Every structure is written in C-alpha cells, then in structure tokens.
Coordinates of C-alpha atoms in Angstrom, one line a residue:
Chain A
N1 CA 6.7 6.9 -18.0
A2 CA 4.5 8.6 -15.5
G3 CA 3.2 5.6 -13.6
V4 CA 0.1 6.8 -11.1
T5 CA -0.6 10.2 -11.4
Q6 CA -2.6 12.0 -8.3
T7 CA -3.9 15.6 -7.9
P8 CA -4.1 17.5 -5.9
K9 CA -0.6 16.7 -3.8
F10 CA -2.7 18.7 -1.2
R11 CA -5.8 20.5 -0.1
I12 CA -7.4 22.0 2.7
L13 CA -11.2 21.9 2.9
K14 CA -13.4 23.2 5.3
I15 CA -15.6 20.9 7.2
G16 CA -19.2 20.5 4.5
Q17 CA -17.6 20.9 1.6
S18 CA -16.8 18.3 -1.1
M19 CA -13.7 17.3 -3.6
T20 CA -12.7 15.3 -5.9
L21 CA -9.3 13.5 -5.4
Q22 CA -8.0 12.3 -9.0
C23 CA -6.5 9.2 -10.2
T24 CA -5.0 8.4 -13.4
Q25 CA -2.8 5.7 -14.6
D26 CA -0.7 5.1 -17.9
M27 CA 0.2 1.7 -17.4
N28 CA -3.0 0.1 -19.3
H29 CA -3.4 -1.8 -15.7
N30 CA -7.0 -3.3 -14.7
Y31 CA -6.8 -3.0 -11.1
M32 CA -7.1 0.5 -9.3
Y33 CA -7.5 0.8 -5.5
W34 CA -7.6 4.2 -2.8
Y35 CA -5.8 3.6 0.4
R36 CA -5.9 6.3 3.3
Q37 CA -2.4 6.4 5.4
D38 CA -3.0 7.8 9.0
P39 CA 0.2 8.3 11.3
G40 CA 0.3 4.6 12.9
M41 CA -2.1 3.0 11.4
G42 CA -0.9 1.7 8.2
L43 CA -3.1 1.9 4.7
K44 CA -6.7 1.0 4.8
L45 CA -8.4 0.3 1.4
I46 CA -11.1 2.3 0.9
Y47 CA -12.6 1.4 -2.3
Y48 CA -10.9 -0.8 -5.5
S49 CA -12.0 -1.4 -9.1
V50 CA -10.8 -4.7 -10.9
G51 CA -11.7 -2.9 -14.3
A52 CA -13.6 -0.4 -15.9
G53 CA -17.5 -0.4 -15.0
I54 CA -16.4 -2.0 -12.0
T55 CA -16.1 -1.0 -8.3
D56 CA -16.4 -2.5 -5.2
K57 CA -15.8 -1.5 -1.4
G58 CA -12.9 -2.1 1.1
E59 CA -12.4 -1.8 4.8
V60 CA -13.3 2.0 5.0
P61 CA -15.5 3.1 2.7
N62 CA -18.3 5.4 4.5
G63 CA -17.9 9.0 3.5
Y64 CA -16.5 7.9 0.2
N65 CA -17.4 7.1 -3.7
V66 CA -16.0 6.2 -7.1
S67 CA -16.3 5.6 -10.3
R68 CA -14.2 3.8 -13.4
S69 CA -15.7 5.1 -16.4
T70 CA -11.8 4.1 -18.2
T71 CA -9.3 1.9 -17.8
E72 CA -6.8 4.9 -16.9
D73 CA -8.9 7.1 -14.6
F74 CA -10.4 6.6 -10.7
P75 CA -11.4 9.5 -8.9
L76 CA -12.3 9.4 -5.3
R77 CA -15.3 11.7 -4.3
L78 CA -15.4 13.0 -0.8
E79 CA -19.2 14.1 0.3
L80 CA -19.4 16.4 3.3
A81 CA -15.8 16.4 4.4
A82 CA -15.5 16.0 8.3
P83 CA -12.3 16.2 10.1
S84 CA -12.2 12.6 10.3
Q85 CA -11.2 12.4 6.6
T86 CA -8.2 14.3 7.2
S87 CA -5.4 11.8 6.1
V88 CA -3.2 10.8 3.2
Y89 CA -4.4 9.6 0.2
F90 CA -2.9 7.2 -2.3
C91 CA -3.9 5.8 -5.5
A92 CA -2.6 2.3 -6.8
S93 CA -3.0 0.6 -10.0
S94 CA -2.1 -3.4 -10.9
Y95 CA -2.2 -5.2 -13.7
S96 CA -4.4 -8.3 -12.8
G97 CA -4.7 -9.8 -9.1
G98 CA -1.6 -11.7 -8.0
R99 CA 0.3 -9.2 -9.1
G100 CA 2.2 -6.0 -6.8
A101 CA 0.3 -2.8 -7.3
F102 CA 2.4 1.0 -8.0
F103 CA 1.5 3.8 -6.1
G104 CA 0.8 7.5 -6.8
Q105 CA 3.2 10.1 -4.6
G106 CA -0.3 10.9 -2.5
T107 CA -2.7 13.3 -1.9
R108 CA -2.1 15.4 1.8
L109 CA -5.7 16.2 2.9
T110 CA -6.8 18.5 5.8
V111 CA -10.2 19.2 6.6
V112 CA -10.9 22.1 9.2
Chain B
E1 CA -11.2 -12.1 7.6
D2 CA -7.8 -11.6 6.1
Q3 CA -5.1 -9.9 8.7
V4 CA -1.4 -8.7 8.4
T5 CA 0.7 -8.3 11.6
Q6 CA 4.1 -6.9 11.1
S7 CA 6.8 -6.6 13.8
P8 CA 8.5 -5.0 15.6
E9 CA 6.8 -1.6 14.9
A10 CA 10.1 -0.1 14.8
L11 CA 13.9 -1.3 14.6
R12 CA 17.1 0.5 15.1
L13 CA 20.4 -1.1 14.0
Q14 CA 24.1 -0.1 13.4
E15 CA 25.1 0.1 10.0
G16 CA 26.4 -3.5 8.8
E17 CA 24.6 -4.9 11.7
S18 CA 22.0 -7.5 9.7
S19 CA 18.1 -8.5 11.2
S20 CA 14.8 -9.6 10.0
L21 CA 11.5 -7.9 9.9
N22 CA 8.8 -10.1 10.5
C23 CA 5.1 -10.2 8.6
S24 CA 2.6 -12.6 9.9
Y25 CA -0.6 -13.4 8.1
T26 CA -4.0 -14.9 8.0
V27 CA -5.9 -15.2 4.5
S28 CA -8.0 -18.1 3.0
G29 CA -5.5 -19.1 0.4
L30 CA -2.9 -16.9 -0.5
R31 CA -2.7 -15.2 -3.7
G32 CA -0.1 -13.4 -2.9
L33 CA 2.0 -11.3 -0.6
F34 CA 3.5 -8.2 -1.1
W35 CA 6.6 -6.1 0.4
Y36 CA 7.0 -2.6 0.0
R37 CA 9.3 0.3 1.1
Q38 CA 7.6 3.8 2.3
D39 CA 10.0 6.8 2.2
P40 CA 8.3 9.9 4.3
G41 CA 6.4 11.5 2.6
K42 CA 6.3 9.4 -0.4
G43 CA 4.0 6.5 -1.9
P44 CA 5.0 3.2 -1.1
E45 CA 7.5 1.6 -3.2
F46 CA 7.2 -2.1 -4.8
L47 CA 10.1 -4.7 -3.7
F48 CA 8.3 -8.3 -3.9
T49 CA 5.8 -10.6 -4.7
L50 CA 6.0 -13.8 -3.3
Y51 CA 3.1 -17.1 -4.3
S52 CA 3.8 -19.9 -2.2
A53 CA 5.8 -21.7 0.8
G54 CA 9.6 -22.1 0.1
E55 CA 9.4 -19.2 -2.3
E56 CA 12.5 -16.4 -1.7
K57 CA 13.3 -13.6 -3.8
E58 CA 16.1 -10.9 -3.4
K59 CA 17.0 -7.6 -4.4
E60 CA 20.5 -5.9 -3.5
R61 CA 20.7 -6.3 0.5
L62 CA 17.3 -7.3 0.8
K63 CA 15.7 -11.3 0.9
A64 CA 12.4 -12.4 1.2
T65 CA 11.1 -15.9 2.4
L66 CA 7.7 -17.0 2.9
T67 CA 6.0 -19.7 4.9
K68 CA 2.4 -20.7 5.3
K69 CA 1.8 -18.9 8.4
E70 CA 4.5 -15.9 7.7
S71 CA 6.8 -14.0 5.5
F72 CA 10.7 -12.6 6.2
L73 CA 12.5 -9.7 5.1
H74 CA 16.0 -10.1 5.9
I75 CA 18.4 -7.3 5.6
T76 CA 21.7 -8.1 5.9
A77 CA 24.5 -5.5 6.4
P78 CA 22.3 -2.3 6.6
K79 CA 23.7 1.1 5.0
P80 CA 21.7 4.3 6.3
E81 CA 19.9 4.7 2.6
D82 CA 18.1 1.5 3.6
S83 CA 16.5 3.6 6.4
A84 CA 12.0 3.6 5.5
T85 CA 9.1 2.2 6.3
Y86 CA 8.5 -1.5 5.1
L87 CA 5.4 -2.6 4.3
C88 CA 3.8 -6.0 3.9
A89 CA 0.5 -7.0 2.3
V90 CA -1.6 -9.7 1.1
Q91 CA -3.7 -10.6 -1.2
G92 CA -6.0 -13.7 -0.9
M93 CA -8.2 -16.2 -3.1
N94 CA -11.0 -15.0 -2.2
R95 CA -13.7 -13.3 -5.0
D96 CA -13.3 -9.6 -3.6
D97 CA -9.6 -9.2 -4.9
K98 CA -8.6 -6.8 -1.8
I99 CA -4.9 -6.1 -0.8
I100 CA -4.8 -5.9 2.9
F101 CA -1.5 -3.9 4.4
G102 CA 0.2 -4.1 7.7
K103 CA 0.8 -1.7 9.7
G104 CA 4.6 -1.8 8.8
T105 CA 8.1 -1.6 10.2
R106 CA 10.0 1.1 10.7
L107 CA 13.6 0.8 10.3
H108 CA 16.3 2.7 11.0
I109 CA 20.2 2.6 10.3
L110 CA 22.6 4.5 12.1
P111 CA 26.1 5.3 10.5

C-alpha cells in the first residue's frame, strides 16, 4: 500500500516563481488536507477538501490554491512564491470526518 | 474558534521513568481528538482517536485518555525509541470539518 504520496520531496524556488505540490492517495479517502509545518509552530491547515469538487480554506490559505477533480489527487499550487512560504508541507487524507488522518512524508520547500 | 494547547513543550525522561503529556482543547462539540507521533524528517504517524469523555485507548507503552476539556497521553516505562514529538489534534462538530493541531510535545528518553 502506497498510502499518501507527495512529490517532490525537496524543492528550491526563486522569489516570484510558481509551482505545484502533488499529493495522491490510494485509500479511497474522501477527506484530504494540506498543512504546513514551521519550526516550533506545529501544523497549520492551508486548505482541505471533503470530496471531489469541494474545497475550503483552512487557517493560512493566502498565497495558495487547490483543486480536487478526483478522489485520489489534491494538488497545492503556489503562485508568486515568497520567502514566507519556506516550510515543510504535508498532505493528509482520512476516510471521513471524525477519523484519524494519514500523512505523506512531506515536501521541504525553500524560497530564496 | 477551535484551539489546542499542549504541555509541556519538551520533556526529558530517563528510560523507565513514566510520565504524562497534556492536551487542552476548546471546541464547540467534539467530533474526535487525535494523537500522532512524529519523528524528525517524517510525516505524523496516527496513534489514537478518542471520541467521548471517559474513553481510553492503549498501544504498547502508550495510553490516551479523554475528559471534556483535556486529553492525556500516558507513557509507561518508556524506552529510547519512544523519543519523538507527540501531536494532539481536534475536529469539532462544526460544518467545516477542520482538524486543528497543537504545537506538540518533544519527548526525549535517555538510556
């Protein structure tokens, strides 16, 4: 079982560049989440989705966009990268609300 | 607004020295409280879900308990391999289905 797969694992972006962080899950989970983790700050929710075609903002959505065209995939788009977006990004999925979420291994992004 | 506060921020224990980690939460109707373990450079690993006050879950040397305002993760006779950051998260009954995390407790078990 692959679980939740994130690509790439590492990336360096220049200020103003754009990129898409990929996330796919093979567990047929309805709920998917994107978090960022900064040192000492815990996990902050960026966007989440409760099913294909449905997305909603989390705690820190500014500078990001998402789409959910299939159950399996939940890409995170960064437009006009800024140094403040330097972080580790985690994608997670769960079968439904009230169930524990399963996380990918993360994407470490540096914006210079 | 849902909030999760974990204490202490960091904890150093000798191997075999039992202790507890605290997670205080504020949520308008609890849908679930979750505990995770995170090793350096890895994604969080799901441990437990608790749903209602009085509920307990166990896994090896870990036991999670829940009251209406807080949860405890009890670690009995820990070993060095239990060293990790332990994260607590809550999901409320609100329509928005957000899962909100605390900042975690860094646990270090000395051999």
